[in-house]
């Protein structure tokens, strides 16, 4: 084959063909892995069906949704998730933004410090869960020792005490994800031009006034993005809970025993996986979560647009 | 309003010396312009006066009182930044009212409103008061930021190239407004610019800066008619001054590579070699002119025409009123106004008449 015949052959691949060659595999994968399961699970959410049972899906209409939305047992999971998301995201915002304000001014070693603070974010949640489980251990964990409890018998049992367990998950989540909020806040803070502060200094604005009128409005869009990301993540909270408490401990609420850290995702996992394998019911619950997350995201995006417009 | 004195100010940024032993006095109620190229130290001077930058050595005095230890808020200056520096997310009204709402000032609400209204009327931005600053044009933004300075009654106005980001038409309009404002308020204003036209038209006095040094301080008239160095001479005036190498021989001035010969000036001791400066308006084409040259280029500007005349190896620019019939390639005769010649040492320093 002569050396110049190759470019000629390549010309047979027109732009259109080339585009198709790149796009078609992606589209096929998307349909197989995302679109089909999405639609199929929507169908399953209206049926009585178990994936490990040979019986075909039985159409039951809105029964699954009625159950998820009216049964106290499921409401409990939503309440846990909501409370968890609210507390955890709020604390992350405060800690993360606070850290960013402290690290805003460059000093010797501030780059290294920033990098070190970011380390928790880079760890796997399963690993984080595993070692925090040890840190929280009342007999040998350092957390209680750090708080000043020397006697393992009186030291709080963070993961076993129904009053503390959710807080324990919150503490770990805040430890792990405040750096993310810090990173976004730092990006926002460093984008504020100096001359705004200089103008304010000349206009005799107080420090509080400068913070409220210049700093906060300027970082607000990024803060809202951080809130959005962290809220969605909090609503999906699964791995940390599984690693730390497995959803427990359980507490008697009226006549029913409930698991105090069992988030919606953990509950979903239990419902969907064997031995329960209630595929229809868990699909309905997943759709309820999806609708909630979409609704919250929309609220945030609306707020974000409002802030951006000024 | 206050007078400002800078005494031996030196300011370094790392290795670079931005201001080198700079001293000057700005009179009360004076419109003072700092003129110089980029990096000359104009903005740094302004920031040192405002207290935004702290000098390494030297002293800043307002009305004879040292301000060196005072923070910007205590100096009571108003600063107009080049980048407008409006507070985002706030309306024009709130931006204007901002300096008045400072907890250090405690003005009643009615007074704030009255002052904002007056400032807005002066700058003709009353119709914009309710608008958010993000929705303003560049000219409107700069008016607002000037407005934010004039709502107060500061000791001095400091303006850092406030007009340089605006288009030519707006620049001219605001130039007139600013001068008018300064006149009616009787304010002390320090105005930084690299635009010599702004300096000449607005200033009562100009300080020409280069590389952290003051080259000359004087009225626009003095700066234009008696530039202290060739740098000042070329910085001020468009088209630029004609600078030619010249020598003194047998009691006559010979311009190098040219047929131009001139009688020596009286009262000035000229060295053997020097630089001769001629403003373009002092090169006058006329039929009975003493010198001759060939027209290399004409640039008709309407009001006047710039004619480039080749004389030997030199090209002299000449500024003639209106549109001239002189065309490229033509031989022209011209005169040089003898009384308005400038003489400089080869080092660039002006050679002045020996005081008798």
mmCIF file of N, CA, C and O in Angstrom, chain A residues 195-206 209-210 213-214 217-218 307-310, chain B residues 47 52 73 76-77 79 81 83 85-90 98-99 102 104-105 132 148 152:
data_model
loop_
_atom_site.group_PDB
_atom_site.id
_atom_site.type_symbol
_atom_site.label_atom_id
_atom_site.label_comp_id
_atom_site.label_asym_id
_atom_site.label_seq_id
_atom_site.Cartn_x
_atom_site.Cartn_y
_atom_site.Cartn_z
ATOM 1 N N UNK A 195 -10.906 46.572 45.564
ATOM 2 C CA UNK A 195 -11.291 47.982 45.578
ATOM 3 C C UNK A 195 -12.658 48.205 46.216
ATOM 4 O O UNK A 195 -12.939 49.299 46.691
ATOM 5 N N UNK A 196 -13.484 47.145 46.253
ATOM 6 C CA UNK A 196 -14.767 47.294 46.951
ATOM 7 C C UNK A 196 -14.528 47.534 48.441
ATOM 8 O O UNK A 196 -15.167 48.376 49.062
ATOM 9 N N UNK A 197 -13.581 46.776 49.006
ATOM 10 C CA UNK A 197 -13.267 46.963 50.426
ATOM 11 C C UNK A 197 -12.588 48.302 50.653
ATOM 12 O O UNK A 197 -12.803 48.953 51.670
ATOM 13 N N UNK A 198 -11.763 48.703 49.669
ATOM 14 C CA UNK A 198 -11.086 49.997 49.797
ATOM 15 C C UNK A 198 -12.100 51.131 49.758
ATOM 16 O O UNK A 198 -12.025 52.074 50.538
ATOM 17 N N UNK A 199 -13.052 51.002 48.824
ATOM 18 C CA UNK A 199 -14.108 52.021 48.751
ATOM 19 C C UNK A 199 -14.862 52.068 50.067
ATOM 20 O O UNK A 199 -15.165 53.136 50.587
ATOM 21 N N UNK A 200 -15.141 50.886 50.624
ATOM 22 C CA UNK A 200 -15.882 50.833 51.885
ATOM 23 C C UNK A 200 -15.071 51.447 53.016
ATOM 24 O O UNK A 200 -15.614 52.135 53.881
ATOM 25 N N UNK A 201 -13.753 51.208 52.998
ATOM 26 C CA UNK A 201 -12.898 51.781 54.044
ATOM 27 C C UNK A 201 -12.936 53.301 53.975
ATOM 28 O O UNK A 201 -12.995 53.979 54.997
ATOM 29 N N UNK A 202 -12.924 53.829 52.757
ATOM 30 C CA UNK A 202 -12.968 55.276 52.588
ATOM 31 C C UNK A 202 -14.337 55.826 52.947
ATOM 32 O O UNK A 202 -14.467 56.903 53.511
ATOM 33 N N UNK A 203 -15.380 55.033 52.657
ATOM 34 C CA UNK A 203 -16.736 55.452 53.002
ATOM 35 C C UNK A 203 -17.047 55.237 54.476
ATOM 36 O O UNK A 203 -18.191 55.386 54.899
ATOM 37 N N UNK A 204 -16.070 54.834 55.227
ATOM 38 C CA UNK A 204 -16.201 54.654 56.677
ATOM 39 C C UNK A 204 -17.218 53.589 57.047
ATOM 40 O O UNK A 204 -17.970 53.742 58.015
ATOM 41 N N UNK A 205 -17.289 52.524 56.259
ATOM 42 C CA UNK A 205 -18.219 51.456 56.587
ATOM 43 C C UNK A 205 -17.635 50.603 57.705
ATOM 44 O O UNK A 205 -16.439 50.349 57.743
ATOM 45 N N UNK A 206 -18.519 50.140 58.621
ATOM 46 C CA UNK A 206 -18.046 49.285 59.710
ATOM 47 C C UNK A 206 -17.741 47.891 59.163
ATOM 48 O O UNK A 206 -18.151 47.529 58.064
ATOM 49 N N UNK A 209 -20.835 46.027 58.422
ATOM 50 C CA UNK A 209 -21.457 46.556 57.213
ATOM 51 C C UNK A 209 -20.756 46.018 55.965
ATOM 52 O O UNK A 209 -21.385 45.625 54.996
ATOM 53 N N UNK A 210 -19.437 45.995 56.029
ATOM 54 C CA UNK A 210 -18.670 45.459 54.899
ATOM 55 C C UNK A 210 -18.997 43.996 54.673
ATOM 56 O O UNK A 210 -19.151 43.552 53.540
ATOM 57 N N UNK A 213 -22.775 43.828 53.415
ATOM 58 C CA UNK A 213 -23.088 44.493 52.157
ATOM 59 C C UNK A 213 -22.168 44.120 51.009
ATOM 60 O O UNK A 213 -22.510 44.301 49.859
ATOM 61 N N UNK A 214 -20.960 43.652 51.328
ATOM 62 C CA UNK A 214 -20.019 43.319 50.258
ATOM 63 C C UNK A 214 -19.726 41.823 50.243
ATOM 64 O O UNK A 214 -20.010 41.133 49.283
ATOM 65 N N UNK A 217 -23.144 39.237 49.984
ATOM 66 C CA UNK A 217 -23.814 39.195 48.669
ATOM 67 C C UNK A 217 -22.918 38.641 47.566
ATOM 68 O O UNK A 217 -23.393 37.992 46.642
ATOM 69 N N UNK A 218 -21.605 38.884 47.675
ATOM 70 C CA UNK A 218 -20.701 38.436 46.619
ATOM 71 C C UNK A 218 -20.457 36.935 46.655
ATOM 72 O O UNK A 218 -20.248 36.322 45.618
ATOM 73 N N UNK A 307 -30.556 35.695 43.474
ATOM 74 C CA UNK A 307 -29.333 36.309 43.985
ATOM 75 C C UNK A 307 -28.489 36.847 42.830
ATOM 76 O O UNK A 307 -27.938 37.938 42.886
ATOM 77 N N UNK A 308 -28.411 36.054 41.760
ATOM 78 C CA UNK A 308 -27.577 36.453 40.625
ATOM 79 C C UNK A 308 -28.097 37.732 39.978
ATOM 80 O O UNK A 308 -27.335 38.575 39.547
ATOM 81 N N UNK A 309 -29.430 37.830 39.888
ATOM 82 C CA UNK A 309 -29.995 39.030 39.279
ATOM 83 C C UNK A 309 -29.743 40.256 40.127
ATOM 84 O O UNK A 309 -29.743 41.373 39.660
ATOM 85 N N UNK A 310 -29.520 40.022 41.397
ATOM 86 C CA UNK A 310 -29.157 41.136 42.302
ATOM 87 C C UNK A 310 -30.360 41.840 42.844
ATOM 88 O O UNK A 310 -31.136 42.443 42.168
ATOM 89 N N UNK B 47 -3.029 56.820 46.493
ATOM 90 C CA UNK B 47 -3.370 55.836 47.531
ATOM 91 C C UNK B 47 -2.642 56.138 48.835
ATOM 92 O O UNK B 47 -3.162 55.849 49.908
ATOM 93 N N UNK B 52 -4.679 54.288 51.789
ATOM 94 C CA UNK B 52 -4.886 52.904 51.363
ATOM 95 C C UNK B 52 -3.547 52.186 51.246
ATOM 96 O O UNK B 52 -3.469 50.967 51.238
ATOM 97 N N UNK B 73 -10.569 55.991 56.863
ATOM 98 C CA UNK B 73 -11.806 56.580 57.377
ATOM 99 C C UNK B 73 -11.531 57.862 58.153
ATOM 100 O O UNK B 73 -12.302 58.812 58.102
ATOM 101 N N UNK B 76 -10.860 61.263 56.089
ATOM 102 C CA UNK B 76 -12.015 61.961 55.526
ATOM 103 C C UNK B 76 -11.754 62.414 54.091
ATOM 104 O O UNK B 76 -11.881 63.585 53.760
ATOM 105 N N UNK B 77 -11.355 61.460 53.248
ATOM 106 C CA UNK B 77 -11.175 61.757 51.834
ATOM 107 C C UNK B 77 -12.264 61.042 51.046
ATOM 108 O O UNK B 77 -12.860 60.092 51.532
ATOM 109 N N UNK B 79 -12.793 59.071 47.400
ATOM 110 C CA UNK B 79 -11.939 58.441 46.397
ATOM 111 C C UNK B 79 -12.819 57.957 45.255
ATOM 112 O O UNK B 79 -13.794 57.255 45.474
ATOM 113 N N UNK B 81 -12.629 55.594 42.132
ATOM 114 C CA UNK B 81 -11.734 54.592 41.574
ATOM 115 C C UNK B 81 -11.921 54.484 40.061
ATOM 116 O O UNK B 81 -12.985 54.772 39.528
ATOM 117 N N UNK B 83 -12.104 51.723 38.466
ATOM 118 C CA UNK B 83 -13.020 50.612 38.146
ATOM 119 C C UNK B 83 -14.425 50.843 38.701
ATOM 120 O O UNK B 83 -15.126 49.893 39.027
ATOM 121 N N UNK B 85 -16.070 50.754 41.156
ATOM 122 C CA UNK B 85 -16.203 50.264 42.525
ATOM 123 C C UNK B 85 -17.549 50.580 43.156
ATOM 124 O O UNK B 85 -17.636 51.070 44.263
ATOM 125 N N UNK B 86 -18.618 50.295 42.427
ATOM 126 C CA UNK B 86 -19.951 50.435 43.015
ATOM 127 C C UNK B 86 -20.273 49.164 43.780
ATOM 128 O O UNK B 86 -19.785 48.096 43.446
ATOM 129 N N UNK B 87 -21.103 49.309 44.811
ATOM 130 C CA UNK B 87 -21.487 48.121 45.561
ATOM 131 C C UNK B 87 -22.550 47.371 44.769
ATOM 132 O O UNK B 87 -23.603 47.931 44.457
ATOM 133 N N UNK B 88 -22.270 46.125 44.426
ATOM 134 C CA UNK B 88 -23.261 45.373 43.660
ATOM 135 C C UNK B 88 -24.456 45.044 44.549
ATOM 136 O O UNK B 88 -24.378 45.171 45.758
ATOM 137 N N UNK B 89 -25.517 44.620 43.953
ATOM 138 C CA UNK B 89 -26.741 44.238 44.673
ATOM 139 C C UNK B 89 -27.386 45.405 45.414
ATOM 140 O O UNK B 89 -28.248 45.219 46.244
ATOM 141 N N UNK B 90 -26.908 46.622 45.139
ATOM 142 C CA UNK B 90 -27.538 47.759 45.799
ATOM 143 C C UNK B 90 -28.018 48.727 44.729
ATOM 144 O O UNK B 90 -27.414 48.833 43.664
ATOM 145 N N UNK B 98 -24.681 55.288 50.823
ATOM 146 C CA UNK B 98 -23.791 54.424 51.605
ATOM 147 C C UNK B 98 -22.809 55.197 52.498
ATOM 148 O O UNK B 98 -22.740 54.956 53.702
ATOM 149 N N UNK B 99 -22.036 56.137 51.950
ATOM 150 C CA UNK B 99 -21.071 56.825 52.819
ATOM 151 C C UNK B 99 -21.745 57.671 53.894
ATOM 152 O O UNK B 99 -21.135 57.960 54.910
ATOM 153 N N UNK B 102 -22.799 55.652 57.251
ATOM 154 C CA UNK B 102 -21.758 55.111 58.116
ATOM 155 C C UNK B 102 -22.089 55.404 59.575
ATOM 156 O O UNK B 102 -22.540 56.496 59.909
ATOM 157 N N UNK B 104 -20.225 56.145 61.750
ATOM 158 C CA UNK B 104 -19.376 57.230 62.249
ATOM 159 C C UNK B 104 -19.989 58.595 61.978
ATOM 160 O O UNK B 104 -19.520 59.606 62.451
ATOM 161 N N UNK B 105 -21.032 58.624 61.130
ATOM 162 C CA UNK B 105 -21.532 59.922 60.712
ATOM 163 C C UNK B 105 -22.876 60.292 61.326
ATOM 164 O O UNK B 105 -23.111 61.432 61.674
ATOM 165 N N UNK B 132 -30.727 49.116 39.891
ATOM 166 C CA UNK B 132 -29.585 48.368 40.427
ATOM 167 C C UNK B 132 -28.343 48.739 39.616
ATOM 168 O O UNK B 132 -28.419 48.967 38.410
ATOM 169 N N UNK B 148 -21.041 59.333 44.652
ATOM 170 C CA UNK B 148 -20.796 58.817 45.988
ATOM 171 C C UNK B 148 -19.722 59.630 46.690
ATOM 172 O O UNK B 148 -19.656 59.666 47.917
ATOM 173 N N UNK B 152 -20.742 63.544 50.167
ATOM 174 C CA UNK B 152 -20.065 63.887 51.414
ATOM 175 C C UNK B 152 -19.447 65.266 51.267
ATOM 176 O O UNK B 152 -19.396 65.829 50.183
#
